[in-house]
Short mmCIF file of C-alpha atoms in Angstrom, two decimals:
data_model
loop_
_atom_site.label_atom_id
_atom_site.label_comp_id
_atom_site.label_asym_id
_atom_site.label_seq_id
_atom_site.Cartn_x
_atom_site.Cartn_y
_atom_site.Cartn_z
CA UNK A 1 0.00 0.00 0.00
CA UNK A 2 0.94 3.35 -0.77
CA UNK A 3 -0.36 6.56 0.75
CA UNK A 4 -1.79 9.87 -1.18
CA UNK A 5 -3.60 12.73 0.01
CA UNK A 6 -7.12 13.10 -1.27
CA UNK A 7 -6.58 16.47 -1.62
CA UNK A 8 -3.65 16.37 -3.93
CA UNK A 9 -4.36 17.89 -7.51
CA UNK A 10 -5.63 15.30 -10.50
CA UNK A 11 -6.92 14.47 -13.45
CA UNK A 12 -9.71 12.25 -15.01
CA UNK A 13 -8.74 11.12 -18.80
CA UNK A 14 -10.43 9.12 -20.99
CA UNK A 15 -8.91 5.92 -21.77
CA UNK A 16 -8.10 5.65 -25.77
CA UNK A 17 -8.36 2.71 -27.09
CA UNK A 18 -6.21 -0.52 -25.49
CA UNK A 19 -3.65 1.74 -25.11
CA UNK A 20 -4.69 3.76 -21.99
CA UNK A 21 -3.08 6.79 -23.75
CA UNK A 22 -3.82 10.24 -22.21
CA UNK A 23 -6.85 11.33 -24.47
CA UNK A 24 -10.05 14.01 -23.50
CA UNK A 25 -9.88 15.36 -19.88
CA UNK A 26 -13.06 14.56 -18.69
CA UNK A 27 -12.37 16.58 -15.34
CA UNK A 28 -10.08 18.26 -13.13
CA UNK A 29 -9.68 18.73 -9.18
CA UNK A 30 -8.30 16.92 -6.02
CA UNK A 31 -8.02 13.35 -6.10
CA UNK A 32 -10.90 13.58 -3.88
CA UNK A 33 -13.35 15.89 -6.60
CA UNK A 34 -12.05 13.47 -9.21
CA UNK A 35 -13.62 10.19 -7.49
CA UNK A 36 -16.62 12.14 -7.00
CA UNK A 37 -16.81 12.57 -10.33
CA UNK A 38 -16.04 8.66 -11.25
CA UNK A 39 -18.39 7.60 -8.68
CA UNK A 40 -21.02 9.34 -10.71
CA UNK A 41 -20.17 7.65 -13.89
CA UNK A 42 -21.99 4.41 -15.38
CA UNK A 43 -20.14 1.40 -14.61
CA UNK A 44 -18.98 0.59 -18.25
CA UNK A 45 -17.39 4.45 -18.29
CA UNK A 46 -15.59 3.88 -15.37
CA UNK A 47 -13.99 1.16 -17.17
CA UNK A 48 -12.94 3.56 -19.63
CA UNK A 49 -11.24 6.23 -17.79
CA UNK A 50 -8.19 6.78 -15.96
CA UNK A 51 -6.96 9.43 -12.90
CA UNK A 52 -3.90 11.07 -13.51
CA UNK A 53 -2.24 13.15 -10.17
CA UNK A 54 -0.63 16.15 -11.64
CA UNK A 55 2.05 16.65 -9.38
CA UNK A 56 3.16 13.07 -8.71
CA UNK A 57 3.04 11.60 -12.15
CA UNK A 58 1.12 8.45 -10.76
CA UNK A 59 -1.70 6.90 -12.54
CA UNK A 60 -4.65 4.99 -11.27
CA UNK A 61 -6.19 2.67 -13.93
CA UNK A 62 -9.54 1.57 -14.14
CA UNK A 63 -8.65 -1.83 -11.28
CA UNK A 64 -6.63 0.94 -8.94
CA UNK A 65 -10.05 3.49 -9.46
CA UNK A 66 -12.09 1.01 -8.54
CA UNK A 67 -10.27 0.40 -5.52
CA UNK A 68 -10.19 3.81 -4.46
CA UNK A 69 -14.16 3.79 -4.49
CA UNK A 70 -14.54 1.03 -2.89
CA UNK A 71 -12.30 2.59 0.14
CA UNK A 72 -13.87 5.78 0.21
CA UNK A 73 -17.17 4.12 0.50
CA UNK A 74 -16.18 1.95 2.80
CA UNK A 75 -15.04 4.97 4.87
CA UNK A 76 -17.09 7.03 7.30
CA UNK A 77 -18.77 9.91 6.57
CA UNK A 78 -16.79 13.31 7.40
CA UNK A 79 -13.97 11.74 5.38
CA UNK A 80 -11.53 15.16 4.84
CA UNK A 81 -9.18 15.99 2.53
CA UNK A 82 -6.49 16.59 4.81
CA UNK A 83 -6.64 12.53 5.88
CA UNK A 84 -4.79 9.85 4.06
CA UNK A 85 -6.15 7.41 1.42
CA UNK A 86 -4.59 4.21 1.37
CA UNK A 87 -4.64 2.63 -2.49
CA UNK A 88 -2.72 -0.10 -3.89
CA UNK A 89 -0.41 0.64 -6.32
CA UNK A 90 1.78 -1.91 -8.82
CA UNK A 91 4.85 -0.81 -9.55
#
């Protein structure tokens, strides 16, 4: 496990293809605003998208987005953006 802030800057992209190349940004904001945004998308477009953090240069698939909605959900409510996310990462 590796640790991120939630409130760290990111980006949503489409997914292009099989490639997973950077294509349309399909939203902008902290880690946190971006899953907000995936967890409003239809199942089959969260398969097709892809959250870039802007400062890091890490990536988070459509398995490691997943993941990160699944923790968030499972989290309490009050969840801020000053506390810690823990999402698996392969490096």
């Amino acid at each position: 496990m590796t640790t991120y802030p939630l409130s760290e800057p990111a980006t949503i992209y489409a997914i292009e293809g099989d490639t997973e190349a950077m294509s349309d940004v399909v939203g902008q904001g902290t880690l946190a605003e971006c899953v907000d945004v995936v967890a409003a998308m239809s199942p089959d477009r969260q398969q097709a998208i892809f959250i870039q953090m802007d400062d890091l240069g890490l990536r988070f698939g459509p398995p490691e987005v997943a993941e990160l909605l699944r923790f968030l959900r499972d989290e309490s409510a009050g969840l801020s953006n000053t506390e810690i996310a823990d999402i698996p990462v392969d490096h």
